[in-house]
């Protein structure tokens, strides 16, 4: 411990100095500099705690320590300690500090062992241990790590196994599919495996191409270090990324590196202009091996499919035996769906990597393709695999098997009140409430979910009902969704604010089940939810959209506070949904897509159609992955809400309808 004198800089304490005790983790001069730069320090404990969290998020260690000292008796001491310690593990850019302290972290882990906050700290500490390559310590902590939901740590864990001599190449290939999430650990894993001859040059080039395909050029160029002496120069990579046509105009020498740079250049051109990429590749392809040619055509086909270019499927046909990313495999199926080419749908699914092929989406579409090609018995077998799923594809599969989506009767849970009393006393649930009160939704959800571990269906339903009574509606939904045999769909699809919702549904002419389904996806009924882009409230309205709708319905200009008020937010959101639905032929698919991605994009996606297609195909072929997932979930939600509110089985396929290229109104004009 090191004593030092710190001088207050605020007006009240300008003439005063105090003696403080600091750990050896930070020098007095650093603390004094941080204090000199600090502005008015919040006085209320909650405000200080909120500021402490912000400092931790920015990895501002001096500020975090300063704030933590001001609330020594705060009701959640574990989080005060965590927010004070965590910034000492990372720099301002989020990179692990190799000289981070060990002793206070290990003491923290021991003090709070078994709690959610310890697992979170262990996650952070493991990133430091991985960056240091201290594999014995890493392995010891990783064995105690519970959630194991961090991709970088999975990469470090494979590095640790490789360091012990294990063969991990296949596991690494399965893991390394998202370069936008790699961080340092996964880039290092590629280099380590190349050095140990577990990855060959093709593996490395595939990772570089995958990064370029996802527009993660900087990550791809870092991965290129794994090529070792065979790495092309940085200038050549820069040209492939930013001047691809110039690179290709220089010709393609007969060597592996030149061929791979040509494929990178084609990947870059195809991102912007698939047709141009195809025209250029016709002259480039003869210089490449057959497999490289197939890879190039697959890349072009993928980008063309995203742009809804009809030639995409023709280019995909040239990609047999080429290397395709998971996304390119998926869009091969989607291109065939748009072309109504069921044999190609079937073939495209059959050549997918097995893990991808087992996803419910592709099981459903494989069933459709089998049915279309006369394999009815196999189609039924496919749909039976997923019909019990309570989701978009489960609903569709149920209908293919002759059923309809119904709302199962709630499982009677004996002595639920007694169980709820016991659960209400659980520290994790109490802490979650405290954190939700401060709008710390990430931390609150983590504490709640941690407490759910190992619970039976009976206990989960009791916990879900407890969350509903606490008005932690997102936790009620999330908890009820975890049951395996016993289900209560009135908790999975809760109906808060029903009077307000039904009143505004009548006012706007909107289907209340659809509106509920949208809110469930948008905000999970968190009334003060705020997205990273500024969308606010239950219906996650952007400020500009809210003002536009307010003017159109006669409210005039309204304040941001009023936009976030529950009744106003619901009125504006439902009015907006009704407006865009009327502009889009009252199609729930198009309007849901427009609500998420904007009306112009939804109109463009429809305009790209060459013929009417079923709504399920349209939803499957939305180019934006976020919007595609959103539309499926909103409409699956709406079907369950309709079944609950109307008390009758529902058809998702009927709700999805048929999407035509141009509306009747536009044709008449």
XYZ file of C-alpha atoms in Angstrom:
669
model
C 0.000 0.000 0.000
C 1.299 3.421 -0.845
C 0.109 6.668 0.906
C -0.218 9.818 -1.136
C -1.809 13.254 -0.858
C -4.525 14.053 -3.334
C -5.850 17.568 -3.873
C -9.511 18.035 -4.692
C -10.209 20.117 -7.783
C -13.841 20.971 -7.242
C -14.682 24.366 -5.772
C -15.962 22.949 -2.501
C -12.742 21.066 -1.774
C -10.279 23.341 -3.534
C -8.329 24.191 -0.370
C -8.484 20.765 1.141
C -6.253 17.727 0.816
C -6.790 14.239 2.064
C -4.610 11.249 2.671
C -5.607 8.257 0.590
C -4.438 4.693 0.453
C -3.810 3.236 -2.970
C -2.805 -0.208 -4.057
C 0.449 -0.698 -5.910
C -1.614 -1.192 -9.057
C -1.554 2.506 -9.913
C 0.817 5.338 -9.164
C -0.111 8.481 -7.286
C 0.782 10.655 -10.242
C -1.670 8.794 -12.470
C -4.453 9.158 -9.920
C -3.709 12.853 -9.426
C -3.800 13.414 -13.193
C -7.111 11.608 -13.507
C -8.563 13.548 -10.578
C -7.400 16.828 -12.072
C -9.217 15.974 -15.290
C -12.427 14.818 -13.630
C -15.450 17.053 -13.645
C -18.148 17.312 -11.008
C -18.262 13.999 -9.175
C -21.804 12.609 -8.713
C -23.044 12.735 -5.124
C -25.821 10.110 -5.051
C -24.581 6.523 -4.602
C -26.613 5.245 -7.557
C -25.261 7.992 -9.803
C -21.710 7.190 -8.703
C -22.300 3.503 -9.360
C -23.622 4.267 -12.851
C -20.595 6.449 -13.551
C -18.356 3.660 -12.250
C -19.836 1.234 -14.731
C -19.278 3.717 -17.570
C -15.646 4.103 -16.524
C -15.251 0.323 -16.495
C -16.758 0.050 -19.963
C -14.191 2.555 -21.215
C -11.404 0.747 -19.326
C -10.569 3.980 -17.519
C -8.780 2.474 -14.508
C -7.949 5.690 -12.598
C -11.499 6.996 -12.900
C -12.963 3.643 -11.890
C -10.809 3.441 -8.755
C -11.682 7.008 -7.855
C -15.425 6.346 -8.129
C -15.287 2.990 -6.359
C -13.712 4.612 -3.277
C -16.692 6.963 -3.011
C -19.229 4.155 -2.435
C -17.543 1.706 -0.027
C -20.894 0.585 1.419
C -22.885 0.282 -1.818
C -25.448 -2.583 -1.673
C -23.777 -4.563 -4.488
C -20.121 -4.646 -3.397
C -19.187 -7.422 -5.826
C -20.030 -5.176 -8.781
C -18.254 -2.188 -7.272
C -15.126 -4.333 -6.983
C -15.572 -5.802 -10.450
C -15.980 -2.420 -12.143
C -12.911 -1.142 -10.282
C -10.733 -4.128 -11.225
C -11.809 -4.920 -14.781
C -10.236 -1.797 -16.419
C -6.846 -2.895 -15.083
C -7.007 -5.930 -17.382
C -7.538 -4.066 -20.665
C -6.325 -0.937 -22.408
C -8.588 1.724 -23.880
C -8.894 -0.249 -27.133
C -9.983 -3.399 -25.310
C -6.720 -5.312 -25.747
C -5.543 -7.449 -22.835
C -2.763 -5.944 -20.733
C 0.075 -8.443 -20.445
C 1.205 -6.746 -17.214
C -2.260 -6.869 -15.650
C -2.304 -7.663 -11.920
C -2.933 -11.242 -10.831
C -3.200 -11.104 -7.045
C -6.341 -8.928 -6.735
C -8.050 -10.839 -9.547
C -7.384 -14.213 -7.939
C -8.560 -12.854 -4.590
C -11.764 -11.587 -6.238
C -12.382 -14.972 -7.883
C -11.909 -16.761 -4.591
C -14.149 -14.330 -2.704
C -17.066 -14.615 -5.131
C -16.555 -18.171 -6.409
C -19.815 -19.680 -7.624
C -21.425 -16.337 -8.405
C -22.184 -14.891 -11.831
C -19.821 -11.979 -11.266
C -16.912 -14.363 -10.646
C -17.604 -16.136 -13.923
C -17.638 -12.788 -15.692
C -14.329 -11.794 -14.097
C -12.890 -15.189 -14.977
C -13.877 -14.528 -18.610
C -11.885 -11.283 -18.548
C -8.902 -12.814 -16.751
C -8.779 -15.734 -19.184
C -8.385 -13.261 -22.052
C -5.275 -11.937 -20.290
C -3.910 -15.423 -19.608
C -4.528 -16.380 -23.228
C -2.750 -13.286 -24.506
C 0.201 -14.152 -22.247
C 0.218 -17.769 -23.454
C 0.485 -18.984 -19.862
C -1.352 -22.168 -20.718
C -1.114 -23.943 -17.365
C -2.829 -21.047 -15.602
C -5.260 -20.698 -18.510
C -6.266 -24.359 -18.332
C -6.788 -24.163 -14.586
C -9.126 -21.176 -14.881
C -10.860 -22.417 -18.046
C -11.895 -25.614 -16.239
C -13.739 -23.426 -13.730
C -15.292 -21.171 -16.380
C -18.999 -21.971 -16.675
C -20.617 -20.055 -19.524
C -17.899 -20.612 -22.143
C -19.629 -18.224 -24.537
C -16.608 -16.190 -25.650
C -15.249 -17.052 -29.109
C -11.771 -15.734 -28.316
C -11.535 -17.982 -25.280
C -12.549 -20.977 -27.373
C -9.685 -20.092 -29.713
C -7.264 -19.754 -26.806
C -8.488 -23.104 -25.452
C -7.598 -24.738 -28.771
C -4.205 -23.020 -28.662
C -3.655 -24.484 -25.216
C -4.516 -27.963 -26.473
C -2.232 -27.530 -29.482
C 0.581 -26.447 -27.161
C 0.202 -29.800 -25.371
C 0.533 -31.605 -28.684
C -3.137 -32.270 -29.437
C -4.517 -32.271 -32.975
C -7.149 -29.509 -33.088
C -7.375 -28.621 -36.790
C -10.873 -30.006 -37.349
C -12.220 -28.303 -34.238
C -10.603 -25.054 -35.376
C -12.131 -25.272 -38.864
C -15.566 -25.735 -37.314
C -15.034 -22.810 -34.948
C -13.453 -20.269 -37.284
C -16.428 -19.080 -39.324
C -16.949 -15.466 -38.162
C -13.862 -13.230 -38.701
C -15.766 -10.197 -37.443
C -15.573 -11.760 -33.961
C -12.066 -13.216 -34.008
C -10.096 -10.743 -31.940
C -6.472 -11.508 -31.153
C -7.032 -15.038 -29.903
C -8.511 -16.507 -33.082
C -6.040 -14.775 -35.405
C -3.226 -16.211 -33.282
C -4.808 -19.663 -33.414
C -4.556 -19.678 -37.207
C -0.875 -18.716 -37.042
C -0.109 -21.321 -34.367
C -1.809 -24.109 -36.313
C 0.052 -23.115 -39.473
C 3.351 -23.198 -37.577
C 2.522 -26.642 -36.213
C 1.535 -27.874 -39.696
C -2.015 -28.546 -38.537
C -3.230 -25.902 -40.999
C -1.819 -25.934 -44.511
C -1.616 -22.980 -46.886
C -5.130 -23.696 -48.227
C -6.567 -23.437 -44.709
C -4.919 -20.061 -44.209
C -6.001 -18.716 -47.595
C -9.559 -19.865 -46.924
C -9.542 -17.835 -43.710
C -8.178 -14.787 -45.546
C -10.848 -15.104 -48.240
C -13.541 -15.528 -45.592
C -12.421 -12.301 -43.926
C -12.381 -10.453 -47.267
C -15.815 -11.874 -48.110
C -17.162 -10.421 -44.846
C -15.385 -7.106 -45.531
C -13.020 -7.712 -42.608
C -9.987 -6.785 -44.706
C -7.796 -5.755 -41.770
C -8.447 -9.105 -40.085
C -7.669 -10.926 -43.337
C -4.373 -9.115 -43.686
C -3.435 -10.034 -40.115
C -4.263 -13.672 -40.814
C -1.912 -13.477 -43.801
C 1.041 -13.494 -41.394
C 0.310 -17.196 -40.914
C 1.490 -17.776 -44.486
C 5.054 -17.245 -43.287
C 7.689 -16.860 -46.009
C 5.063 -17.431 -48.712
C 3.108 -14.355 -47.674
C 2.698 -11.820 -50.526
C 3.830 -8.290 -49.777
C 1.575 -5.853 -47.896
C 1.436 -3.769 -51.086
C -0.093 -6.691 -52.983
C -2.716 -7.245 -50.291
C -3.484 -3.550 -50.288
C -3.955 -3.646 -54.050
C -6.193 -6.721 -53.861
C -8.372 -4.938 -51.308
C -8.492 -1.409 -52.730
C -7.424 -1.662 -56.382
C -8.567 -5.141 -57.383
C -9.052 -4.343 -61.080
C -5.555 -2.884 -61.319
C -4.132 -6.039 -59.729
C -5.944 -8.275 -62.191
C -4.979 -6.118 -65.177
C -1.345 -6.842 -64.339
C -1.967 -10.497 -65.144
C -2.005 -13.625 -63.005
C 1.319 -15.495 -62.827
C 1.227 -19.258 -62.427
C 1.842 -19.605 -58.686
C -0.322 -20.208 -55.664
C 0.056 -16.762 -54.076
C -0.815 -14.964 -57.312
C -3.859 -17.178 -57.807
C -5.082 -16.517 -54.279
C -4.586 -12.760 -54.660
C -6.653 -12.946 -57.841
C -9.452 -14.652 -55.899
C -9.248 -11.956 -53.222
C -9.490 -9.286 -55.906
C -12.531 -10.975 -57.447
C -14.099 -11.190 -53.986
C -13.682 -7.438 -53.572
C -15.141 -6.627 -56.985
C -18.055 -9.007 -56.452
C -19.033 -7.235 -53.206
C -19.907 -4.143 -55.237
C -20.581 -5.375 -58.779
C -21.200 -9.116 -59.216
C -21.898 -8.724 -62.941
C -18.593 -6.927 -63.480
C -16.796 -9.539 -61.365
C -18.234 -12.294 -63.552
C -17.170 -10.517 -66.747
C -13.626 -10.064 -65.447
C -13.394 -13.589 -64.060
C -14.145 -15.109 -67.449
C -10.718 -13.913 -68.610
C -8.975 -14.646 -65.288
C -10.340 -18.143 -64.675
C -8.268 -19.990 -67.335
C -5.106 -19.059 -65.396
C -6.421 -20.808 -62.266
C -6.787 -24.437 -61.240
C -10.250 -26.032 -61.606
C -10.825 -25.856 -57.862
C -9.793 -22.195 -57.761
C -12.120 -21.461 -60.652
C -14.976 -23.135 -58.777
C -14.163 -21.092 -55.667
C -14.215 -17.849 -57.658
C -17.561 -18.633 -59.268
C -18.979 -19.553 -55.873
C -17.922 -16.185 -54.479
C -19.520 -14.366 -57.418
C -22.668 -16.487 -57.145
C -22.955 -15.643 -53.440
C -22.784 -11.890 -53.980
C -25.144 -12.117 -56.969
C -27.648 -14.086 -54.898
C -27.587 -11.381 -52.223
C -28.360 -8.818 -54.940
C -31.155 -11.038 -56.330
C -29.437 -11.327 -59.724
C -31.068 -14.248 -61.630
C -27.697 -15.389 -63.021
C -26.545 -16.266 -59.495
C -27.707 -19.847 -59.794
C -25.854 -20.307 -63.083
C -22.637 -19.127 -61.464
C -23.258 -21.375 -58.490
C -23.479 -24.323 -60.874
C -19.880 -23.571 -61.837
C -18.766 -23.742 -58.203
C -18.897 -27.533 -57.750
C -15.846 -28.691 -55.754
C -14.939 -25.114 -54.869
C -14.570 -23.814 -51.325
C -17.657 -21.953 -50.113
C -18.216 -20.143 -46.834
C -21.268 -21.067 -44.762
C -23.009 -17.912 -45.971
C -22.280 -18.800 -49.600
C -23.710 -22.298 -49.046
C -26.880 -20.811 -47.549
C -27.350 -18.356 -50.391
C -26.936 -21.139 -52.908
C -30.105 -22.637 -51.435
C -31.835 -19.268 -51.403
C -30.939 -18.583 -55.017
C -32.527 -21.914 -55.946
C -35.634 -21.068 -53.888
C -36.027 -17.772 -55.734
C -35.701 -19.629 -59.029
C -38.260 -22.236 -57.881
C -35.658 -24.870 -58.751
C -36.373 -27.605 -56.195
C -33.795 -30.108 -57.482
C -31.151 -27.410 -57.010
C -32.504 -26.645 -53.533
C -32.123 -30.294 -52.627
C -28.625 -30.565 -54.091
C -27.458 -27.327 -52.462
C -28.579 -28.548 -49.032
C -27.047 -31.988 -49.504
C -23.583 -30.540 -50.171
C -23.680 -28.220 -47.151
C -21.299 -28.913 -44.241
C -23.085 -31.311 -41.907
C -23.387 -28.861 -38.990
C -25.030 -26.316 -41.263
C -27.303 -28.879 -42.870
C -28.694 -29.853 -39.445
C -30.078 -26.381 -38.763
C -33.915 -26.243 -38.660
C -34.119 -23.881 -41.659
C -32.383 -26.288 -43.969
C -34.180 -29.325 -42.577
C -37.472 -27.612 -43.418
C -36.434 -26.592 -46.934
C -34.896 -29.992 -47.544
C -38.295 -31.473 -46.718
C -39.921 -29.136 -49.219
C -37.354 -30.105 -51.867
C -37.839 -33.803 -51.168
C -41.588 -33.400 -51.499
C -41.207 -31.485 -54.770
C -38.962 -34.206 -56.189
C -41.324 -37.039 -55.248
C -39.710 -38.231 -52.005
C -42.767 -37.733 -49.802
C -41.813 -40.234 -47.102
C -38.389 -38.635 -46.658
C -40.013 -35.198 -46.591
C -42.267 -36.269 -43.724
C -39.271 -37.628 -41.833
C -37.486 -34.298 -42.241
C -40.428 -32.249 -40.994
C -41.019 -34.563 -38.048
C -37.523 -33.710 -36.804
C -38.457 -30.068 -36.227
C -42.270 -29.957 -35.901
C -42.000 -29.922 -32.105
C -39.897 -26.739 -32.188
C -41.753 -23.654 -30.982
C -40.454 -21.380 -33.720
C -40.886 -20.300 -37.351
C -39.724 -23.565 -38.893
C -41.485 -25.692 -36.296
C -44.743 -23.960 -37.217
C -44.150 -24.403 -40.944
C -43.214 -28.067 -40.507
C -46.350 -28.648 -38.432
C -48.464 -27.260 -41.260
C -46.706 -29.425 -43.840
C -47.679 -32.407 -41.683
C -51.312 -31.317 -41.745
C -51.531 -29.483 -38.433
C -51.941 -25.905 -37.303
C -50.232 -23.831 -34.627
C -52.241 -23.931 -31.423
C -51.678 -22.546 -27.967
C -50.993 -25.479 -25.622
C -52.804 -25.459 -22.314
C -50.632 -24.274 -19.463
C -49.069 -26.998 -17.349
C -50.523 -26.953 -13.866
C -47.683 -26.334 -11.449
C -48.508 -27.576 -7.983
C -47.494 -25.416 -5.016
C -46.195 -22.690 -7.298
C -46.781 -20.004 -4.682
C -44.619 -21.856 -2.155
C -41.914 -22.296 -4.775
C -42.060 -18.605 -5.642
C -41.600 -17.572 -2.009
C -38.452 -19.686 -1.851
C -37.162 -18.262 -5.123
C -37.864 -14.688 -4.162
C -35.233 -15.074 -1.446
C -32.522 -16.259 -3.834
C -29.659 -13.717 -3.872
C -29.303 -13.839 -7.658
C -32.921 -12.861 -8.234
C -32.697 -10.071 -5.659
C -29.529 -8.763 -7.270
C -31.137 -8.920 -10.716
C -33.958 -6.682 -9.476
C -31.501 -4.158 -8.112
C -29.605 -4.064 -11.398
C -32.783 -3.749 -13.470
C -33.815 -0.800 -11.313
C -30.650 0.958 -12.527
C -31.320 -0.117 -16.149
C -28.307 -2.448 -16.034
C -30.153 -4.940 -18.193
C -27.098 -6.903 -19.352
C -25.884 -7.467 -15.808
C -29.392 -8.055 -14.457
C -30.195 -10.663 -17.098
C -26.881 -12.385 -16.445
C -27.587 -12.623 -12.711
C -31.105 -13.913 -13.331
C -29.978 -16.497 -15.886
C -27.114 -17.636 -13.648
C -29.620 -18.385 -10.899
C -31.726 -20.485 -13.296
C -28.936 -23.010 -13.859
C -29.949 -26.555 -13.015
C -33.601 -25.750 -12.348
C -36.349 -28.239 -13.185
C -39.287 -27.288 -15.406
C -41.386 -26.853 -12.265
C -38.880 -24.389 -10.837
C -38.430 -22.576 -14.153
C -42.166 -21.947 -14.450
C -42.254 -20.656 -10.888
C -39.307 -18.361 -11.651
C -41.004 -17.138 -14.838
C -44.171 -16.302 -12.916
C -42.058 -14.531 -10.295
C -40.435 -12.433 -13.031
C -43.855 -11.568 -14.438
C -45.023 -10.340 -11.053
C -41.834 -8.327 -10.684
C -42.640 -6.874 -14.148
C -39.327 -8.190 -15.419
C -41.155 -9.267 -18.552
C -38.097 -10.130 -20.616
C -36.928 -12.496 -17.862
C -40.401 -14.047 -17.676
C -40.302 -14.829 -21.398
C -36.697 -16.012 -21.375
C -37.249 -18.229 -18.338
C -40.457 -19.806 -19.640
C -38.704 -20.598 -22.935
C -36.178 -22.771 -21.088
C -38.605 -25.507 -20.073
C -38.176 -28.895 -21.714
C -41.345 -30.898 -21.001
C -43.750 -28.685 -19.048
C -44.728 -25.434 -20.747
C -46.789 -22.359 -19.976
C -47.255 -20.349 -23.147
C -49.078 -17.578 -21.294
C -45.640 -16.833 -19.806
C -43.746 -17.351 -23.063
C -46.179 -14.973 -24.761
C -47.159 -12.598 -22.003
C -49.824 -9.936 -22.544
C -48.898 -6.886 -20.464
C -50.563 -3.535 -21.178
C -53.437 -5.342 -22.848
C -55.976 -2.547 -22.489
C -53.595 -0.030 -24.091
C -52.642 -2.462 -26.850
C -56.237 -3.336 -27.768
C -57.344 0.295 -27.679
C -54.587 1.319 -30.084
C -55.219 -1.710 -32.281
C -58.794 -0.517 -32.791
C -57.601 3.027 -33.366
C -55.053 2.043 -36.020
C -56.845 -0.974 -37.484
C -53.820 -3.109 -36.697
C -53.811 -6.783 -35.733
C -53.055 -6.751 -32.013
C -51.392 -10.195 -32.181
C -48.945 -8.853 -34.763
C -48.220 -5.780 -32.632
C -47.576 -7.976 -29.602
C -45.331 -10.209 -31.691
C -43.332 -7.195 -32.810
C -42.895 -5.776 -29.304
C -41.837 -9.175 -27.999
C -39.030 -9.173 -30.567
C -38.150 -5.477 -30.400
C -37.885 -4.840 -26.671
C -39.086 -7.937 -24.808
C -41.464 -5.485 -23.092
C -38.679 -3.407 -21.495
C -40.391 -0.019 -21.645
C -37.218 2.084 -21.453
C -35.118 -0.075 -23.785
C -32.617 1.904 -25.860
C -30.776 0.350 -28.801
C -27.202 1.147 -29.804
C -28.521 3.237 -32.715
C -30.974 5.242 -30.625
C -34.253 3.337 -31.095
C -36.295 3.754 -27.946
C -39.181 2.335 -25.985
C -41.356 -0.732 -26.244
C -41.629 -0.432 -30.021
C -38.042 0.748 -30.512
C -38.794 3.876 -32.500
C -36.052 5.984 -34.019
C -36.456 9.669 -33.009
C -36.962 10.859 -36.590
C -39.581 8.211 -37.287
C -41.406 9.022 -34.063
C -41.564 12.733 -34.938
C -42.761 11.984 -38.472
C -45.567 9.744 -37.234
C -46.493 12.210 -34.483
C -46.998 14.955 -37.069
C -49.023 12.677 -39.339
C -51.454 11.690 -36.571
C -51.832 15.244 -35.283
C -49.633 15.243 -32.193
C -47.186 17.775 -33.581
C -43.628 17.926 -32.335
C -43.137 15.905 -29.164
C -40.304 15.592 -26.677
C -38.012 12.584 -26.426
C -39.373 11.973 -22.925
C -42.890 11.707 -24.283
C -41.789 9.415 -27.118
C -40.549 6.966 -24.500
C -43.737 7.063 -22.459
C -45.508 3.723 -22.731
C -48.852 4.924 -24.125
C -47.306 7.349 -26.591
C -44.676 4.876 -27.734
C -47.311 2.218 -28.405
C -49.545 4.692 -30.253
C -46.688 5.917 -32.433
C -45.305 2.446 -33.073
C -48.624 0.880 -33.987
C -49.538 3.884 -36.144
C -46.239 3.579 -37.996
C -46.697 -0.157 -38.525
C -50.224 0.435 -39.841
C -48.953 3.154 -42.223
C -46.201 1.072 -43.774
C -48.490 -1.950 -43.938
C -51.000 0.059 -45.988
C -48.191 1.117 -48.342
C -47.071 -2.500 -48.786
C -50.312 -4.252 -49.744
C -51.089 -5.076 -46.107
C -48.414 -7.758 -46.182
C -47.172 -8.614 -42.669
C -43.955 -9.944 -44.197
C -43.153 -6.759 -46.121
C -44.283 -4.446 -43.329
C -42.293 -6.319 -40.669
C -39.227 -6.133 -42.900
C -39.871 -2.412 -43.443
C -40.229 -1.782 -39.709
C -36.772 -3.227 -39.149
C -34.840 -2.183 -42.257
C -36.873 0.757 -43.583
C -39.721 0.907 -46.139
C -37.419 1.711 -49.072
C -35.399 -1.475 -48.629
C -38.522 -3.609 -48.331
C -39.818 -2.061 -51.565
C -36.492 -2.718 -53.289
C -36.478 -6.362 -52.217
C -39.984 -6.811 -53.562
C -39.136 -4.979 -56.791
C -36.296 -7.448 -57.403
C -38.779 -10.325 -57.675
C -39.492 -11.701 -61.137
C -42.654 -13.558 -60.131
C -44.993 -13.927 -57.142
C -43.445 -16.081 -54.422
C -44.725 -17.500 -51.163
C -44.077 -15.395 -48.091
C -41.858 -18.031 -46.505
C -39.493 -17.889 -49.504
C -39.465 -14.096 -49.411
C -38.640 -14.105 -45.688
C -35.892 -16.679 -46.246
C -34.282 -14.604 -48.994
C -34.156 -11.201 -47.268
C -30.547 -10.055 -47.814
C -30.019 -8.572 -44.329
C -29.444 -11.339 -41.790
C -30.800 -9.216 -38.937
C -33.988 -8.383 -40.832
C -34.408 -11.946 -42.064
C -34.238 -13.280 -38.506
C -36.456 -10.447 -37.264
C -39.279 -11.097 -39.738
C -39.327 -14.802 -38.959
C -39.478 -14.230 -35.208
C -42.063 -11.437 -35.335
C -44.461 -13.476 -37.463
C -43.939 -16.699 -35.504
C -44.675 -14.669 -32.364
C -47.797 -13.215 -33.978
C -49.145 -16.681 -34.749
C -48.819 -17.747 -31.114
C -50.378 -14.510 -29.877
C -53.288 -14.956 -32.298
C -53.799 -18.510 -31.059
C -53.869 -17.220 -27.481
C -56.135 -14.227 -28.109
C -58.548 -15.962 -30.485
C -58.492 -19.402 -28.911
C -58.256 -21.164 -32.280
C -55.426 -22.878 -34.200
C -53.558 -20.601 -36.576
C -51.761 -20.859 -39.926
C -48.369 -19.222 -40.303
C -48.416 -19.879 -44.048
C -51.694 -17.968 -44.385
C -50.231 -15.040 -42.470
C -47.108 -15.068 -44.664
C -49.218 -15.032 -47.815
C -47.791 -14.465 -51.273
C -45.474 -11.598 -52.200
C -45.859 -10.123 -55.683
C -43.236 -7.991 -57.451
C -45.573 -5.007 -57.857
C -48.725 -4.162 -55.953
C -52.110 -3.958 -57.624
C -52.229 -0.214 -56.925
C -48.875 0.403 -58.596
C -49.944 -1.652 -61.607
C -53.134 0.396 -61.975
C -51.157 3.598 -61.981
